Coordinates of C-alpha atoms in Angstrom, one line a residue:
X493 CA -23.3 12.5 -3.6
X494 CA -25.9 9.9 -1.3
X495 CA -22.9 7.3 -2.0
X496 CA -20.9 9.7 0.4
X497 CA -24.0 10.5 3.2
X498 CA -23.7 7.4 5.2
X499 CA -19.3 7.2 5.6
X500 CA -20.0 10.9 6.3
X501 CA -22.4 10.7 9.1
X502 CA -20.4 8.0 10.7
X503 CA -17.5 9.8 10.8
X504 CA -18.8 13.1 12.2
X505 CA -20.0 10.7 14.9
X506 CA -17.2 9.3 15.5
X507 CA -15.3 12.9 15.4
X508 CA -17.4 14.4 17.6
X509 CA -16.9 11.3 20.4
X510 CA -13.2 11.6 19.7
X511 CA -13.1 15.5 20.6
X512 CA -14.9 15.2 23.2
X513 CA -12.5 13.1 25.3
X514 CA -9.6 14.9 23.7
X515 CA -11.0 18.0 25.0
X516 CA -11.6 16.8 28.6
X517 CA -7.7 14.9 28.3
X518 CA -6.5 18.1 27.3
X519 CA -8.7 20.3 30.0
X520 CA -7.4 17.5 32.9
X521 CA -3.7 18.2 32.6
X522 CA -4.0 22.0 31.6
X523 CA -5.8 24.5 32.5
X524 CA -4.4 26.9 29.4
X525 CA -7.6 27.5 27.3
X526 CA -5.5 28.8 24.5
X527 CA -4.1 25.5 24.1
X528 CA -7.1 23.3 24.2
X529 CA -8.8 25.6 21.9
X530 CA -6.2 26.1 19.4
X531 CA -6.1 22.4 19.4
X532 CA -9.8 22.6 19.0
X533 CA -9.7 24.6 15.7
X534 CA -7.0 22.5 14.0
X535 CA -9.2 19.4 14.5
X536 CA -12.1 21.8 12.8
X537 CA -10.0 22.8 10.2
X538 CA -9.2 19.0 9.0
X539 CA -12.6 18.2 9.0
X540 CA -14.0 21.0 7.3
X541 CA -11.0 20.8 4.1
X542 CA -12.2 17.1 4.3
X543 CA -15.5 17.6 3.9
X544 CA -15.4 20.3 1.4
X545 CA -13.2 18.0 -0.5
X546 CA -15.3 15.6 -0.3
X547 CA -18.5 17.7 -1.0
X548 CA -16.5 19.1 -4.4
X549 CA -15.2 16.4 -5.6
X550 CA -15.4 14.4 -9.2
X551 CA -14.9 11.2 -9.4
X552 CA -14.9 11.4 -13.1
X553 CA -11.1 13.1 -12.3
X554 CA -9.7 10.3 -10.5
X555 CA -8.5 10.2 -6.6
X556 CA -6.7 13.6 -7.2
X557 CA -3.3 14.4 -4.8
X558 CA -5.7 17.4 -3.1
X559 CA -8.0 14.3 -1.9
X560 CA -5.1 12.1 -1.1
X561 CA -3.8 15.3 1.3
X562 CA -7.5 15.8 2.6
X563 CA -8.0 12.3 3.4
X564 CA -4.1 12.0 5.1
X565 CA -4.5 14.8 7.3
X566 CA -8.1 13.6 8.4
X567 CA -6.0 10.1 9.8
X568 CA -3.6 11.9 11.3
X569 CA -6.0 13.7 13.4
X570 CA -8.6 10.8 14.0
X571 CA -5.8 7.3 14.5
X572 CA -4.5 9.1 17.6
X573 CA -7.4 10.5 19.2
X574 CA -8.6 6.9 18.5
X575 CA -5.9 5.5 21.0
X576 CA -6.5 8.3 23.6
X577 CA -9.8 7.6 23.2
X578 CA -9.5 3.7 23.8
X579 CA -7.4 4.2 27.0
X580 CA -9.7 6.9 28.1
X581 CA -13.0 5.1 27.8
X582 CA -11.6 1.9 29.3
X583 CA -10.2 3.9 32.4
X584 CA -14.4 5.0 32.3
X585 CA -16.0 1.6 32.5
X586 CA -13.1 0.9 35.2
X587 CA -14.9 3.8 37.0
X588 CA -18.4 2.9 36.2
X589 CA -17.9 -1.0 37.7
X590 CA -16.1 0.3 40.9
X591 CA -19.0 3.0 41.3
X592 CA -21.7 0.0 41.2
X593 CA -19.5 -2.0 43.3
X594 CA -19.9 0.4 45.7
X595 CA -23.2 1.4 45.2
X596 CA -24.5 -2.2 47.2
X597 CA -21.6 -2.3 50.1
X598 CA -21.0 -0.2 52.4
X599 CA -17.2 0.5 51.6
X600 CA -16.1 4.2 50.4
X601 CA -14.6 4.6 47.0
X602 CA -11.3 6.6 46.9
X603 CA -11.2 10.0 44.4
X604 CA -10.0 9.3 41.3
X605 CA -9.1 12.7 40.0
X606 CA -5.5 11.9 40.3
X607 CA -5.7 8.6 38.8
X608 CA -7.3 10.6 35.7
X609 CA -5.2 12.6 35.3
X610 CA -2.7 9.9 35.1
X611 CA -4.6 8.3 32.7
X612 CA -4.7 11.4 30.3
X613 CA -0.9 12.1 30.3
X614 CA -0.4 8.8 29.4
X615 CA -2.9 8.8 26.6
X616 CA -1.8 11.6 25.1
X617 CA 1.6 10.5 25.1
X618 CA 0.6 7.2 23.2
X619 CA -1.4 9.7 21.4
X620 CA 1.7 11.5 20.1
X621 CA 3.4 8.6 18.7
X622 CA 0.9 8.0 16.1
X623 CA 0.7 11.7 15.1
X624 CA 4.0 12.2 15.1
X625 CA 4.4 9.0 12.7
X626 CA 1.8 10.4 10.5
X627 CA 3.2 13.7 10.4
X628 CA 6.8 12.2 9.2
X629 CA 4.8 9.4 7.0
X630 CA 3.1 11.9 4.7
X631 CA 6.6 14.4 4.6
X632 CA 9.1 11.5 4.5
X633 CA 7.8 8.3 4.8
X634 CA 6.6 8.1 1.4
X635 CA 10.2 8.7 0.1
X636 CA 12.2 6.2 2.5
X637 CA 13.4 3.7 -0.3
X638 CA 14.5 0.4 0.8
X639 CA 16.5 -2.3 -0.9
X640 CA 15.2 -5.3 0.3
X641 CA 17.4 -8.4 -0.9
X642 CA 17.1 -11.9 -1.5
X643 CA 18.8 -15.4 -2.5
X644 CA 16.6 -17.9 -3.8
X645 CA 17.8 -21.6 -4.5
X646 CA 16.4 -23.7 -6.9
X647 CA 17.6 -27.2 -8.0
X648 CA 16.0 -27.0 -12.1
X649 CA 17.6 -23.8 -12.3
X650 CA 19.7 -23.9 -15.6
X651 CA 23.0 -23.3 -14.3
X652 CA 23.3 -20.1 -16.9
X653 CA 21.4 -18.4 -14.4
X654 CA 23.4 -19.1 -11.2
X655 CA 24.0 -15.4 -10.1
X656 CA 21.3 -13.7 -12.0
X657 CA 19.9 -11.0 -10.4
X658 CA 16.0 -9.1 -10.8
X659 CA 14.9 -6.4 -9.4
X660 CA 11.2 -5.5 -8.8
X661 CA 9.6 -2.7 -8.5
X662 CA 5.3 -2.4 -8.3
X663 CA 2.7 0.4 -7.5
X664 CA 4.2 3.5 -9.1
X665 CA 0.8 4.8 -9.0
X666 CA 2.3 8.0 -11.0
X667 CA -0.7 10.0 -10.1
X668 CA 0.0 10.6 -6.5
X669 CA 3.3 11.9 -7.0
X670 CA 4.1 16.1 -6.2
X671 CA 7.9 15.7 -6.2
X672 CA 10.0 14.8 -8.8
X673 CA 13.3 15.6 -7.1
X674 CA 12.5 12.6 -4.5
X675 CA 11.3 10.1 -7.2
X676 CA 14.2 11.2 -9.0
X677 CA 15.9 9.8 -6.2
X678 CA 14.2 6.5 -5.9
X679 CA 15.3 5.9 -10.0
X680 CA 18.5 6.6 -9.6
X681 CA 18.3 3.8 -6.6
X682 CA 16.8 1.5 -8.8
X683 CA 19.2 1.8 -11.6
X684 CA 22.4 1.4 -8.8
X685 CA 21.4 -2.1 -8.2
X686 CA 22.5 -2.9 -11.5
X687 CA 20.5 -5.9 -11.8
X688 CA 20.5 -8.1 -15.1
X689 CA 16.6 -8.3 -15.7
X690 CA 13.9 -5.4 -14.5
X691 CA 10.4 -6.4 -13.8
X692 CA 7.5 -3.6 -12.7
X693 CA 4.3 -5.7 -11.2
X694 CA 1.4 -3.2 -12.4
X695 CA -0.5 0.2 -11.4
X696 CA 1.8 2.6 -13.4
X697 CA -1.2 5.2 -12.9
X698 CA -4.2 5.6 -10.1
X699 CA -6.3 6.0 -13.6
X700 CA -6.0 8.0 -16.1
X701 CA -3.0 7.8 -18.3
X702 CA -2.0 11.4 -18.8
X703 CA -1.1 11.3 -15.2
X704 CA 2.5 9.8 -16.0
X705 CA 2.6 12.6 -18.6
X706 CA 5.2 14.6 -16.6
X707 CA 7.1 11.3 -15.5
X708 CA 8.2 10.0 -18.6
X709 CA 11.1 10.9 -18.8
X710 CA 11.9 9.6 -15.0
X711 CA 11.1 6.6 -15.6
X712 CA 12.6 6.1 -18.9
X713 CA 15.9 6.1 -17.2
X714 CA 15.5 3.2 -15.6
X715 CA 17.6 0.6 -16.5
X716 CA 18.5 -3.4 -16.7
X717 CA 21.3 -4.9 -18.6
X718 CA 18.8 -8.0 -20.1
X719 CA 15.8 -5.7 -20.5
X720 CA 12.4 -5.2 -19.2
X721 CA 9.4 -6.3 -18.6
X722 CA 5.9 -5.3 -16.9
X723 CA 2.4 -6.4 -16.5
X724 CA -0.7 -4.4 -15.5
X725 CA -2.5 -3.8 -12.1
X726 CA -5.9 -3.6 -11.3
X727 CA -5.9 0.3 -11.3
X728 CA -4.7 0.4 -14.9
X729 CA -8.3 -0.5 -16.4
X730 CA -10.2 2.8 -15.3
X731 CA -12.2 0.7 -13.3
X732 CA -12.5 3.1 -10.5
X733 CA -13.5 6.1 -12.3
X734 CA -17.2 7.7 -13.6
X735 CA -15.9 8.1 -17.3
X736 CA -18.3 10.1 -19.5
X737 CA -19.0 7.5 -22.0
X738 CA -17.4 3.5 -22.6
X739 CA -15.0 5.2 -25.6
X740 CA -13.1 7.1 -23.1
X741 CA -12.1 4.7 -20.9
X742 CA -11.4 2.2 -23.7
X743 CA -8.7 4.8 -25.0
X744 CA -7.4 5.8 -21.8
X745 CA -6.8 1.9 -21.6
X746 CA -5.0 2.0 -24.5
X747 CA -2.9 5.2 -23.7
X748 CA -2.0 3.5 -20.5
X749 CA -0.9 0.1 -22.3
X750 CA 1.0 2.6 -24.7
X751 CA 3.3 4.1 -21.3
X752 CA 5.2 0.9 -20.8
X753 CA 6.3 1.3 -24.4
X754 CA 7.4 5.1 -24.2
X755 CA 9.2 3.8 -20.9
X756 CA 11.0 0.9 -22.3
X757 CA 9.3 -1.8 -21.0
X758 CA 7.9 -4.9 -22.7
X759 CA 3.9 -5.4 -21.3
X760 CA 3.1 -8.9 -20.9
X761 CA -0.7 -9.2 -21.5
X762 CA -1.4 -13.0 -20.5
X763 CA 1.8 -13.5 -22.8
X764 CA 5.7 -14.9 -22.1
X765 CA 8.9 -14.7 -22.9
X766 CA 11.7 -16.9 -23.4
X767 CA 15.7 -14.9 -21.8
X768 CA 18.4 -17.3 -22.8
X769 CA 21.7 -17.3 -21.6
X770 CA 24.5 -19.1 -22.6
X771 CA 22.2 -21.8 -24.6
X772 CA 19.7 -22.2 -21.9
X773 CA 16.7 -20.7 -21.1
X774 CA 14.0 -19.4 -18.3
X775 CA 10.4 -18.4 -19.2
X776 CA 8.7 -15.4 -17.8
X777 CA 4.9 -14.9 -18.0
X778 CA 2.9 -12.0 -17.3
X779 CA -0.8 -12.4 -16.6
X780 CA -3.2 -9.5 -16.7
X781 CA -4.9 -8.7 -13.1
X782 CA -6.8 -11.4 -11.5
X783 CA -8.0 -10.3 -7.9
X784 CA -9.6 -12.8 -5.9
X785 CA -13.6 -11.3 -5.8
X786 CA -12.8 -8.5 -8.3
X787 CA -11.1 -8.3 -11.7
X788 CA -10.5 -11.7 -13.2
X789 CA -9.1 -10.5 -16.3
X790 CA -6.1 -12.5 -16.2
X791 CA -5.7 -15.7 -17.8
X792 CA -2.5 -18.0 -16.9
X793 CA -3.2 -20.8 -19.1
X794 CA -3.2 -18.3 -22.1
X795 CA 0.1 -16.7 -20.5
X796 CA 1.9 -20.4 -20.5
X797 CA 0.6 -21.5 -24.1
X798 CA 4.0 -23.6 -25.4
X799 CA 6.0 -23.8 -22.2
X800 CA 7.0 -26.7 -20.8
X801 CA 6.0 -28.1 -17.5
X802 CA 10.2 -28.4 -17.1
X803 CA 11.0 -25.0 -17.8
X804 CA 11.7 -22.8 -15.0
X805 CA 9.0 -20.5 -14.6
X806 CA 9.0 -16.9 -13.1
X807 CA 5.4 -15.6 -13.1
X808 CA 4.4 -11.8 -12.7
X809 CA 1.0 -11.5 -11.6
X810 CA -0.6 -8.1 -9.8
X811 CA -2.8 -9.5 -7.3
X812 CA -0.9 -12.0 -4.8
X813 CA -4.5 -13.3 -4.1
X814 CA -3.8 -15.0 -7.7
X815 CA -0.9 -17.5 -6.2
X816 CA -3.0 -17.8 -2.8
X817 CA -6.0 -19.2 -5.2
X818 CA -4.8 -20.4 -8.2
X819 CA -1.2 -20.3 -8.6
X820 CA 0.8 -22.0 -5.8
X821 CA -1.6 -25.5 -6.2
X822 CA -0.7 -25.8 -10.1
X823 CA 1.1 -28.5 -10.7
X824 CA 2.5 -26.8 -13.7
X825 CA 5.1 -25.4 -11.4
X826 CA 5.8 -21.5 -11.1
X827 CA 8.9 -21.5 -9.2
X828 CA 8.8 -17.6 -8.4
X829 CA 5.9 -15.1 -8.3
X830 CA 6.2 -11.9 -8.1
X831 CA 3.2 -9.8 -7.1
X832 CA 2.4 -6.3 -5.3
X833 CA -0.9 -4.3 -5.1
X834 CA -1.3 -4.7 -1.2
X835 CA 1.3 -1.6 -0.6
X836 CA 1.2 -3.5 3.3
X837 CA -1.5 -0.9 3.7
X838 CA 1.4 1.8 3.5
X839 CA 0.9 1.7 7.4
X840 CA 1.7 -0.9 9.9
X841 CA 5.1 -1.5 12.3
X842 CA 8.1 -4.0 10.9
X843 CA 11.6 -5.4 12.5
X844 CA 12.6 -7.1 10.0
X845 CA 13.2 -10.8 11.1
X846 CA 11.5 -10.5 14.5
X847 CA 8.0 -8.6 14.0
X848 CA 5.4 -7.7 11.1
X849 CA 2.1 -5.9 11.3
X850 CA 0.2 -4.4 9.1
X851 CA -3.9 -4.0 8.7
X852 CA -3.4 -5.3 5.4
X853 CA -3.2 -9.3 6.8
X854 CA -6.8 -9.6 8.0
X855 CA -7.5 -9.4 3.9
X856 CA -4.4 -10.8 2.2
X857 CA -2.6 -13.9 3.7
X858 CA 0.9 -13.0 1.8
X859 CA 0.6 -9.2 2.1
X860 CA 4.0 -8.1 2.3
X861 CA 7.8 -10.1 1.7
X862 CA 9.1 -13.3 0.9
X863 CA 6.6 -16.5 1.2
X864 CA 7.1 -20.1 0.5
X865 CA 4.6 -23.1 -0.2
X866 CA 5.3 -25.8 -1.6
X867 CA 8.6 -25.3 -2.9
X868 CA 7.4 -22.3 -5.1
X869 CA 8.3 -18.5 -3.5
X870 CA 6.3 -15.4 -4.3
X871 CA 7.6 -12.1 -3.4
X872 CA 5.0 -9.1 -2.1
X873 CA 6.0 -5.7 -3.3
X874 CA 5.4 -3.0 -0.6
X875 CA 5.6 -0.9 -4.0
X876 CA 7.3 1.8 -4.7
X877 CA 4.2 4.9 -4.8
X878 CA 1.5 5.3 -2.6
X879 CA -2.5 5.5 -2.9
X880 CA -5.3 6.9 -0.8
X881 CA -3.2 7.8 2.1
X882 CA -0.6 10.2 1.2
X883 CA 2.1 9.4 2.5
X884 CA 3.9 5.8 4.4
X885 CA 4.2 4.6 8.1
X886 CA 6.5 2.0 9.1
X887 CA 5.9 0.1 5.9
X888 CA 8.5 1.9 3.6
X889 CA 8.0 2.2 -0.2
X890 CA 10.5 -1.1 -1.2
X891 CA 12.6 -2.1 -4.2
X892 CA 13.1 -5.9 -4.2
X893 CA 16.6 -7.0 -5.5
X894 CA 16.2 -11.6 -5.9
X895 CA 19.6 -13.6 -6.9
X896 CA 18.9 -16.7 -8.6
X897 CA 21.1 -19.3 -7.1
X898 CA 21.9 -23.1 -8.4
X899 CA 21.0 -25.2 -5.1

């Protein structure tokens, strides 16, 4: 429970601060009490459920959907108060400097209660746009499936594979999910692409295998005319769970390897395969996670035991921090990666082909999309779950249809 002391303190502070100008925004355009104090109560309401969640919860049982929902509604309150407070407090240095200005000349400073309350309509209607977002992120957004497509060119690409089309998926992150009606939906989109090979990029669970128990059967509908294939992400080792002894988290590893099977998919642990068409071949390798600071476990020279430097080479791998490090420099040549894990923070503001934005690219350099270095391309799944924050703001849960092309 200490662990949890220090965050907490901080972000009563930082609650507290937040209300406060909230309360005086809310008190300078209105004078209806009901309304600042029923806004009051909400506020106290999210961060009671939050801390009682917090206060009652075992880790040992993984990042549950009731802490998921605790933790969601606590950013949907605190983001915009953070931008109303932001405008606020810079409107109250403004005020401060002009008032010391004036304090040694002899000019007259001019009210500002009307440029206050200026100030507060206009931060509570940035305010709004965040809350509102939140609100539809954690009912919708979560659920907005996009197709994103590409064509990649490649001059060693056997010409059997001119036209051949993969689609990606990553982050199922099975544990999260409350409605099987809309991931019902997001299968059934998978499977319309119609693609020839399907390959799922790691975290089938948050941590504990028996959460995909009632999604089995979803996801063993997907389908892919030249099979499929998967690796593991970092949250598939247990690794952020108290288990009650080293056995159990060995056999919920297990149990969780043991899902791709009952799904239909082949798990490449640090292993490849050969697909042939037509007398020629491509090799695909799977690594198991390798995280830049955390969870090395993958091993890509194990993975490309007996292929060829002159084979084309499409390389699964969890963690695109892999390809920033380690992958993109090999001269062995991986012409495609395909990675996920960053989700794009599952918050953050995209046009596609004019603007992107996310918190997630002060930590990951290729974070999100289609990147090229060197000749070689990895793709960033946005995945298709969510984890942590309940729900998905601007950066929408994403299947990834590629065409191979013969340049």
């Amino acid at each position: 429970m200490l662990r949890w002391l220090i965050p907490l303190i901080i972000v009563t502070i930082l609650a507290v601060i937040l209300e406060i100008y909230t309360f005086n925004a809310l008190k300078t355009i209105s004078k209806n009490k009901f309304l600042r104090f029923t806004f009051l109560i909400a506020s106290c309401i999210v961060y009671i459920n939050f801390f009682i969640t917090v206060f009652s919860y075992d880790r040992s049982n993984g990042q549950t959907p009731q802490f998921q929902m605790a933790m969601g509604l606590l950013l949907t309150f605190l983001i915009p108060k953070l931008v109303l407070f932001l405008l606020l407090f810079g409107e109250d240095v403004y005020r401060w400097i002009v008032k010391g200005i004036s304090a040694f000349s002899s000019s007259e400073t001019q009210p500002l209660a009307g440029r206050r309350k200026f100030i507060s309509q206009l931060a509570l209607g940035l305010a709004a746009i965040p809350f509102v977002s939140f609100i539809y992120g954690i009912i919708q957004g979560k659920y907005n499936y996009k197709v994103i497509k590409y064509q990649l060119s490649f001059d060693d690409l056997p010409a059997a594979f001119d036209g051949y089309t993969i689609t990606q998926i990553s982050d199922i992150h099975s544990g999260s999910f409350t409605n099987k009606e809309k991931i019902q939906y997001g299968v059934d989109l998978i499977n319309e692409q119609k693609s020839d090979l399907m390959l799922f990029t790691g975290d089938i669970v948050n941590n504990q295998a028996d959460e995909m128990d009632g999604w089995i059967d979803v996801f063993a509908k997907l389908e892919a005319k030249e099979g499929k294939y998967a690796i593991l992400g970092n949250h598939d080792y247990g690794d952020y769970m108290d288990w009650k002894t080293p056995e159990d988290k060995t056999n919920n590893f297990k149990k969780v390897k043991e899902i791709h099977q009952k799904i239909g998919f082949d798990l490449l642990l640090d292993e490849h395969r050969y697909l042939e068409k037509d007398g020629q071949k491509i090799a695909l390798l799977g690594v198991e996670n390798w995280g830049k600071g955390f969870n090395q476990a993958g091993d890509l020279q194990k993975a490309s035991a007996n292929v060829k430097k002159e084979d084309f080479k499409i390389l699964m791998s969890h963690d695109p921090s892999h390809w920033q490090e380690k992958v993109k420099m090999d001269d062995f040549n991986y012409h495609l990666t395909l990675s996920g894990h960053t989700h794009g923070l599952q918050m953050g503001i995209e046009i596609p082909g004019f603007f992107k934005w996310s918190p997630s690219q002060y930590v990951y350099k290729q974070w999100a999309g289609l990147y090229q270095e060197f000749g070689r391309f990895i793709n960033v799944n946005r995945g298709f779950g969510y984890h942590a924050f309940p729900g998905r703001v601007g950066i929408w849960p994403e299947i990834t249809v590629i065409e191979l092309k013969k340049a």
